[in-house]
Short mmCIF file of C-alpha atoms and ligand atoms in Angstrom, two decimals:
data_model
loop_
_atom_site.label_atom_id
_atom_site.label_comp_id
_atom_site.label_asym_id
_atom_site.label_seq_id
_atom_site.Cartn_x
_atom_site.Cartn_y
_atom_site.Cartn_z
CA MET A 1291 -30.74 37.07 -43.21
CA ARG A 1292 -32.50 33.75 -43.66
CA THR A 1293 -36.14 33.64 -44.73
CA GLY A 1294 -38.95 32.25 -42.61
CA ARG A 1295 -37.87 34.16 -39.54
CA TRP A 1296 -40.36 36.99 -39.64
CA ALA A 1297 -42.98 35.24 -37.56
CA ARG A 1298 -40.29 34.33 -35.03
CA ARG A 1299 -39.17 37.95 -34.94
CA GLY A 1300 -42.61 39.12 -33.90
CA LEU A 1301 -42.71 36.43 -31.27
CA MET A 1302 -39.25 37.40 -30.09
CA ALA A 1303 -40.29 41.02 -29.66
CA LEU A 1304 -43.27 39.91 -27.60
CA LEU A 1305 -41.19 37.53 -25.52
CA LEU A 1306 -38.59 40.17 -24.78
CA ALA A 1307 -41.18 42.78 -23.92
CA ALA A 1308 -42.82 40.28 -21.53
CA CYS A 1309 -39.40 39.45 -20.13
CA ALA A 1310 -38.75 43.10 -19.38
CA LEU A 1311 -42.18 43.64 -17.83
CA LEU A 1312 -41.96 40.68 -15.54
CA SER A 1313 -38.25 41.22 -14.79
CA ALA A 1314 -38.00 37.49 -15.22
CA CYS A 1315 -34.66 37.28 -17.05
CA GLY A 1316 -32.27 34.99 -15.16
CA ALA A 1317 -28.50 35.35 -15.53
CA GLY A 1318 -28.33 32.56 -18.13
CA LYS A 1319 -31.29 33.82 -20.14
CA PRO A 1320 -31.21 36.59 -22.72
CA ASP A 1321 -31.74 40.06 -21.34
CA LYS A 1322 -33.74 42.73 -23.14
CA GLY A 1323 -30.74 44.95 -23.86
CA GLU A 1324 -30.64 47.24 -26.89
CA ARG A 1325 -32.81 45.03 -29.02
CA GLY A 1326 -34.65 46.24 -32.03
CA GLU A 1327 -38.17 45.46 -30.78
CA THR A 1328 -39.41 48.44 -32.72
CA ASN A 1329 -37.58 47.18 -35.79
CA PRO A 1330 -38.21 43.47 -36.10
CA SER A 1331 -36.36 43.34 -39.42
CA ALA A 1332 -33.02 44.28 -37.83
CA VAL A 1333 -30.22 41.77 -37.68
CA VAL A 1334 -30.30 40.12 -34.26
CA VAL A 1335 -27.12 39.05 -32.48
CA GLY A 1336 -27.25 36.71 -29.50
CA PHE A 1337 -24.38 37.64 -27.21
CA SER A 1338 -23.30 35.46 -24.30
CA GLN A 1339 -20.80 37.25 -22.10
CA LEU A 1340 -18.99 35.07 -19.57
CA GLY A 1341 -19.15 37.43 -16.59
CA SER A 1342 -18.15 40.80 -15.14
CA GLU A 1343 -14.98 39.76 -13.36
CA SER A 1344 -12.74 42.62 -14.47
CA GLY A 1345 -12.56 46.16 -15.78
CA TRP A 1346 -11.53 44.52 -19.04
CA ARG A 1347 -14.70 42.45 -19.20
CA ILE A 1348 -16.94 45.42 -18.38
CA GLY A 1349 -15.20 47.42 -21.09
CA ASN A 1350 -15.70 44.55 -23.53
CA THR A 1351 -19.45 44.34 -22.82
CA ALA A 1352 -19.74 48.11 -23.30
CA SER A 1353 -17.84 47.86 -26.59
CA MET A 1354 -20.31 45.24 -27.85
CA GLU A 1355 -23.33 47.29 -26.80
CA GLN A 1356 -22.04 50.49 -28.37
CA ALA A 1357 -21.12 48.76 -31.60
CA ALA A 1358 -24.50 46.97 -31.92
CA LYS A 1359 -26.20 50.33 -31.49
CA LYS A 1360 -23.95 51.96 -34.09
CA TRP A 1361 -24.66 49.21 -36.62
CA GLY A 1362 -28.41 49.21 -35.86
CA PHE A 1363 -28.36 45.54 -34.79
CA GLY A 1364 -30.51 44.06 -32.06
CA LEU A 1365 -28.41 42.61 -29.26
CA MET A 1366 -29.79 39.87 -27.06
CA ARG A 1367 -27.46 39.77 -24.08
CA ALA A 1368 -26.88 37.17 -21.42
CA ASN A 1369 -24.28 37.33 -18.65
CA ALA A 1370 -23.24 33.89 -17.41
CA ASN A 1371 -21.58 35.11 -14.21
CA GLN A 1372 -18.66 32.72 -14.66
CA ARG A 1373 -20.82 29.63 -15.13
CA GLN A 1374 -20.39 27.50 -18.24
CA GLU A 1375 -23.81 25.87 -17.86
CA LYS A 1376 -25.38 29.34 -18.01
CA GLN A 1377 -23.52 30.09 -21.22
CA ILE A 1378 -24.76 26.85 -22.72
CA ALA A 1379 -28.34 27.65 -21.65
CA ALA A 1380 -28.05 31.14 -23.18
CA ILE A 1381 -26.77 29.73 -26.49
CA ARG A 1382 -29.68 27.30 -26.54
CA SER A 1383 -32.08 30.22 -26.02
CA PHE A 1384 -30.46 32.08 -28.91
CA ILE A 1385 -30.90 29.01 -31.09
CA SER A 1386 -34.57 28.65 -30.22
CA TYR A 1387 -35.11 32.39 -30.89
CA GLN A 1388 -33.32 31.91 -34.24
CA VAL A 1389 -31.00 34.88 -33.91
CA ASP A 1390 -28.95 35.67 -37.03
CA VAL A 1391 -25.53 35.26 -35.43
CA ILE A 1392 -24.34 34.00 -32.05
CA VAL A 1393 -21.35 35.71 -30.44
CA PHE A 1394 -19.87 34.33 -27.28
CA SER A 1395 -16.80 34.46 -25.04
CA PRO A 1396 -16.29 30.92 -23.80
CA ILE A 1397 -15.28 30.90 -20.16
CA VAL A 1398 -13.23 27.71 -20.65
CA GLU A 1399 -12.08 25.92 -23.79
CA THR A 1400 -13.66 22.49 -23.37
CA GLY A 1401 -17.25 21.24 -23.19
CA TRP A 1402 -18.83 23.10 -26.13
CA ASP A 1403 -19.13 20.41 -28.81
CA ASN A 1404 -22.80 19.56 -28.23
CA VAL A 1405 -24.21 23.06 -28.07
CA LEU A 1406 -22.14 24.19 -31.06
CA ARG A 1407 -23.42 21.21 -33.04
CA GLU A 1408 -26.94 22.38 -32.19
CA ALA A 1409 -26.15 25.87 -33.50
CA LYS A 1410 -24.65 24.39 -36.67
CA ARG A 1411 -27.74 22.20 -37.24
CA ALA A 1412 -29.86 25.35 -36.85
CA ASN A 1413 -27.65 27.00 -39.48
CA ILE A 1414 -26.69 29.88 -37.16
CA PRO A 1415 -23.10 31.11 -37.52
CA VAL A 1416 -21.08 31.38 -34.30
CA ILE A 1417 -18.36 33.96 -33.69
CA LEU A 1418 -16.03 33.27 -30.78
CA MET A 1419 -15.03 36.55 -29.22
CA ASP A 1420 -12.03 36.92 -26.90
CA ARG A 1421 -11.55 33.24 -26.06
CA MET A 1422 -11.23 30.01 -28.05
CA VAL A 1423 -12.87 26.62 -27.78
CA ASP A 1424 -11.19 23.25 -28.00
CA VAL A 1425 -13.45 21.18 -30.28
CA ASP A 1426 -12.80 18.22 -32.56
CA ASP A 1427 -14.46 19.88 -35.55
CA ASP A 1428 -13.49 23.49 -36.22
CA THR A 1429 -16.43 24.01 -38.57
CA LEU A 1430 -18.53 24.21 -35.38
CA TYR A 1431 -17.64 27.90 -35.23
CA THR A 1432 -17.37 30.36 -38.06
CA ALA A 1433 -14.61 32.64 -36.80
CA TYR A 1434 -12.57 33.75 -33.82
CA ILE A 1435 -11.75 37.35 -32.95
CA GLY A 1436 -9.60 38.18 -29.97
CA ALA A 1437 -6.09 38.60 -28.66
CA ASP A 1438 -3.15 36.44 -29.57
CA PHE A 1439 -2.63 35.33 -25.98
CA LEU A 1440 0.54 33.40 -26.78
CA ALA A 1441 2.07 36.59 -28.13
CA GLU A 1442 0.95 38.37 -24.94
CA GLY A 1443 2.76 35.81 -22.78
CA ARG A 1444 5.87 36.14 -24.93
CA ARG A 1445 5.80 39.92 -24.56
CA ALA A 1446 5.68 39.51 -20.78
CA GLY A 1447 8.66 37.13 -20.89
CA LYS A 1448 10.64 39.35 -23.22
CA PHE A 1449 10.18 42.27 -20.86
CA LEU A 1450 11.56 40.15 -18.04
CA LEU A 1451 14.67 39.31 -20.09
CA LYS A 1452 15.29 43.01 -20.62
CA LYS A 1453 14.60 43.83 -16.99
CA ALA A 1454 16.94 41.10 -15.72
CA ASP A 1455 19.68 42.48 -17.99
CA ALA A 1456 19.07 45.99 -16.67
CA MET A 1457 19.19 44.73 -13.07
CA GLY A 1458 22.30 42.67 -13.73
CA ALA A 1459 20.40 39.87 -12.01
CA GLU A 1460 22.04 36.50 -11.54
CA HIS A 1461 18.94 34.66 -10.43
CA LEU A 1462 15.27 35.57 -10.08
CA ASN A 1463 12.48 33.59 -8.42
CA ILE A 1464 9.18 34.03 -10.22
CA VAL A 1465 5.67 33.42 -8.93
CA GLU A 1466 2.77 33.30 -11.34
CA ILE A 1467 -0.87 34.19 -10.62
CA THR A 1468 -2.90 32.70 -13.43
CA GLY A 1469 -6.36 33.39 -14.82
CA THR A 1470 -9.23 30.91 -14.91
CA GLU A 1471 -8.03 27.35 -15.43
CA ASP A 1472 -8.75 25.83 -18.86
CA SER A 1473 -9.36 29.30 -20.35
CA THR A 1474 -7.46 30.41 -23.44
CA PRO A 1475 -5.73 33.45 -21.88
CA MET A 1476 -4.63 31.33 -18.92
CA ARG A 1477 -3.18 28.57 -21.07
CA ASP A 1478 -1.52 30.77 -23.65
CA ARG A 1479 -0.23 33.53 -21.38
CA GLN A 1480 1.38 30.79 -19.35
CA ALA A 1481 2.86 29.01 -22.37
CA GLY A 1482 4.05 32.19 -24.12
CA PHE A 1483 5.83 33.44 -21.00
CA ARG A 1484 7.61 30.13 -20.52
CA TRP A 1485 8.57 30.06 -24.20
CA ALA A 1486 10.28 33.46 -23.85
CA ILE A 1487 12.35 32.66 -20.77
CA ASP A 1488 12.94 28.97 -21.48
CA GLY A 1489 16.57 27.89 -21.21
CA ASP A 1490 17.70 31.05 -19.40
CA GLU A 1491 19.09 29.78 -16.12
CA ARG A 1492 18.62 33.09 -14.37
CA PHE A 1493 14.90 32.29 -13.96
CA THR A 1494 13.01 29.80 -11.83
CA ILE A 1495 9.23 29.72 -11.70
CA ILE A 1496 8.83 28.60 -8.10
CA ASP A 1497 5.02 28.54 -8.00
CA SER A 1498 1.89 29.08 -10.07
CA VAL A 1499 -1.48 29.64 -8.42
CA THR A 1500 -4.92 30.37 -9.84
CA GLY A 1501 -6.56 33.73 -9.20
CA ASP A 1502 -9.50 33.39 -11.64
CA PHE A 1503 -8.90 36.90 -13.07
CA LEU A 1504 -10.43 38.38 -9.87
CA ARG A 1505 -8.94 41.14 -7.74
CA SER A 1506 -10.06 39.48 -4.52
CA LYS A 1507 -8.35 36.24 -5.54
CA GLY A 1508 -5.23 38.14 -6.59
CA GLU A 1509 -5.08 39.37 -2.99
CA GLU A 1510 -5.59 35.86 -1.63
CA CYS A 1511 -2.93 34.41 -3.91
CA MET A 1512 -0.38 37.06 -2.98
CA ARG A 1513 -1.02 36.53 0.73
CA TYR A 1514 -0.55 32.79 0.27
CA LEU A 1515 2.65 33.24 -1.73
CA LEU A 1516 4.12 35.72 0.77
CA ASP A 1517 3.34 33.36 3.65
CA LYS A 1518 4.93 30.47 1.80
CA TYR A 1519 8.10 32.08 0.43
CA GLY A 1520 8.49 35.35 2.35
CA ALA A 1521 9.32 38.66 0.71
CA GLN A 1522 12.96 37.61 0.25
CA GLY A 1523 11.97 34.46 -1.63
CA ILE A 1524 10.07 36.20 -4.43
CA ASP A 1525 11.67 38.49 -7.02
CA VAL A 1526 9.05 38.61 -9.75
CA VAL A 1527 5.24 38.39 -9.82
CA TYR A 1528 3.77 37.54 -13.21
CA SER A 1529 0.02 38.00 -13.03
CA HIS A 1530 -2.33 37.17 -15.92
CA ASN A 1531 -4.48 40.29 -15.55
CA ASP A 1532 -4.59 43.74 -14.01
CA GLU A 1533 -7.35 42.97 -11.52
CA MET A 1534 -5.25 40.25 -9.86
CA THR A 1535 -2.14 42.45 -10.08
CA LEU A 1536 -3.93 45.31 -8.32
CA GLY A 1537 -5.07 42.87 -5.61
CA ALA A 1538 -1.50 41.56 -5.20
CA LEU A 1539 -0.12 45.10 -5.15
CA LYS A 1540 -2.42 46.01 -2.24
CA VAL A 1541 -1.18 43.02 -0.22
CA LEU A 1542 2.46 43.82 -0.95
CA GLU A 1543 2.08 47.44 0.14
CA ALA A 1544 0.26 46.39 3.31
CA ALA A 1545 3.23 44.13 4.08
CA GLY A 1546 5.67 47.04 3.68
CA ILE A 1547 7.02 45.78 0.35
CA ARG A 1548 7.47 48.30 -2.46
CA PRO A 1549 5.92 46.77 -5.60
CA GLY A 1550 7.90 47.68 -8.70
CA GLN A 1551 11.07 48.17 -6.63
CA ASP A 1552 11.44 45.34 -4.13
CA MET A 1553 9.60 43.02 -6.49
CA VAL A 1554 9.12 43.15 -10.25
CA LEU A 1555 5.43 43.15 -11.23
CA ILE A 1556 4.35 42.09 -14.71
CA SER A 1557 0.68 42.32 -15.66
CA VAL A 1558 -1.70 42.01 -18.62
CA ASP A 1559 -4.62 44.16 -19.91
CA ALA A 1560 -3.57 47.82 -19.44
CA GLN A 1561 -6.76 49.04 -17.82
CA GLN A 1562 -6.55 52.63 -16.64
CA GLU A 1563 -6.06 51.95 -12.94
CA ALA A 1564 -3.13 49.63 -13.66
CA VAL A 1565 -1.60 52.09 -16.11
CA GLU A 1566 -1.65 54.69 -13.31
CA ALA A 1567 0.22 52.19 -11.10
CA LEU A 1568 2.73 51.62 -13.92
CA LYS A 1569 3.30 55.35 -14.23
CA ALA A 1570 3.75 55.54 -10.45
CA GLY A 1571 6.47 52.86 -10.67
CA LYS A 1572 4.44 50.21 -8.81
CA ILE A 1573 4.06 47.92 -11.84
CA ASN A 1574 7.01 47.37 -14.19
CA CYS A 1575 5.30 46.12 -17.32
CA ILE A 1576 1.75 45.72 -18.61
CA VAL A 1577 1.09 43.75 -21.75
CA GLU A 1578 -1.86 45.25 -23.57
CA CYS A 1579 -5.02 43.24 -24.17
CA THR A 1580 -7.74 45.28 -25.78
CA PRO A 1581 -11.41 44.71 -24.92
CA ASP A 1582 -12.47 47.01 -27.73
CA LEU A 1583 -13.64 44.27 -30.08
CA GLY A 1584 -17.27 45.30 -30.62
CA ASN A 1585 -16.91 47.12 -33.91
CA SER A 1586 -14.86 44.36 -35.51
CA VAL A 1587 -17.40 41.80 -34.32
CA MET A 1588 -20.29 43.75 -35.85
CA GLU A 1589 -18.37 44.10 -39.12
CA MET A 1590 -18.13 40.32 -39.18
CA VAL A 1591 -21.83 39.97 -38.35
CA ASP A 1592 -22.69 42.35 -41.16
CA ALA A 1593 -20.57 40.36 -43.64
CA LEU A 1594 -22.07 37.04 -42.58
CA THR A 1595 -25.65 38.26 -42.84
CA LYS A 1596 -24.83 39.44 -46.37
CA GLY A 1597 -23.52 35.98 -47.28
CA LYS A 1598 -19.86 37.03 -47.39
CA GLN A 1599 -16.87 34.98 -46.21
CA ILE A 1600 -14.86 36.15 -43.22
CA PRO A 1601 -11.36 35.13 -42.07
CA LYS A 1602 -11.29 32.33 -39.50
CA ARG A 1603 -8.82 33.92 -37.06
CA ASN A 1604 -8.67 37.64 -36.33
CA HIS A 1605 -6.33 39.36 -33.86
CA PRO A 1606 -6.23 43.04 -32.90
CA VAL A 1607 -2.85 44.80 -32.87
CA GLU A 1608 -1.48 45.02 -29.35
CA GLN A 1609 1.72 46.11 -27.59
CA ALA A 1610 3.38 46.25 -24.18
CA PHE A 1611 3.76 49.29 -21.91
CA THR A 1612 6.82 49.18 -19.67
CA GLU A 1613 8.90 51.18 -17.25
CA PHE A 1614 11.41 51.68 -20.09
CA ASP A 1615 8.88 53.60 -22.21
CA ASP A 1616 7.80 57.21 -22.22
CA LEU A 1617 4.12 56.93 -21.26
CA SER A 1618 3.39 60.64 -20.98
CA ASP A 1619 1.37 60.66 -24.22
CA LEU A 1620 -0.54 57.47 -23.59
CA ALA A 1621 -4.22 58.15 -24.33
CA PRO A 1622 -6.84 57.29 -21.67
CA ARG A 1623 -7.56 53.60 -21.96
CA GLY A 1624 -11.33 53.81 -21.64
CA TYR A 1625 -11.58 50.71 -19.43
O1 AHR B 803 -10.05 36.85 -21.76
C1 AHR B 803 -9.46 38.08 -21.50
C2 AHR B 803 -9.19 38.19 -20.04
O2 AHR B 803 -10.38 38.02 -19.32
C3 AHR B 803 -8.66 39.55 -19.58
O3 AHR B 803 -7.28 39.62 -19.57
C4 AHR B 803 -9.15 39.54 -18.17
O4 AHR B 803 -9.04 40.76 -17.53
C5 AHR B 803 -10.50 39.06 -18.36
O5 AHR B 803 -11.14 38.70 -17.24
#
């Protein structure tokens, strides 16, 4: 931990106590959270979460909170509710509070250069969690930890190859429901999937629409696609997360279509509710994306505050769960 921060720490404790008393914390401003007000010497992590759009995201926030508690670190939290400008404002607050490390999940990849330069000038390391940024200078962040989204997309595509073989399919029309535009999982799940099926003439991606990782938008997208192509015109739905898949599934069932049988459904995340649908035969494949990153993040924070080097890119080990697997022993997902 850098010197000269002790006075700031006392001020921070006062500010956060006042913030709690007045209930004046806006969505882009740090929230009181599990801070170490009673222990001003604790390492302080400024954590900007991008929103609460999915079971995955809620699980990820919980993982961060639990891990900070376990490591005895103060966690200044801010939830940006899907707004980049709120994330930027939160990061600026963390800089002015002189936290030890900033952790954030960038909602989109572009538009971060200025605020990251400010963090670098303030000598505060930045860990990107879950999503990447697209910046000219990669020394603007210290490390990335999160899924290999390209590999996730490839796993989804590879499942489809196997499924098409099993079906003896000659031709399959695919619709894609993507996550938030310009976000890393959207870009890479899209690219990885295309990479896997590229050149195989059995497949045509007839449409790709954006569902923002939200269940409600997954419903809207599926309604739109069904109106446009009809049930007979769609063979496969590739959806970039479980929330949108569950929304699509609801629309299909309401239209008398049997998801998983009349249409192949491929999803990403493996949150519990979707795993139940997979076991019930309503989803054919779910590519795992784990939100359980908190402990690894805090390990990195600990190393950085002790002056140690950490690897630049860090990916958790993930897999795919499919209709071809025995899922009877699959442990509860916890999100
Ligand atoms: O960035 C990870 C993605 O964001 C998860 O797949 C999705 O559920 C979440 O909203």
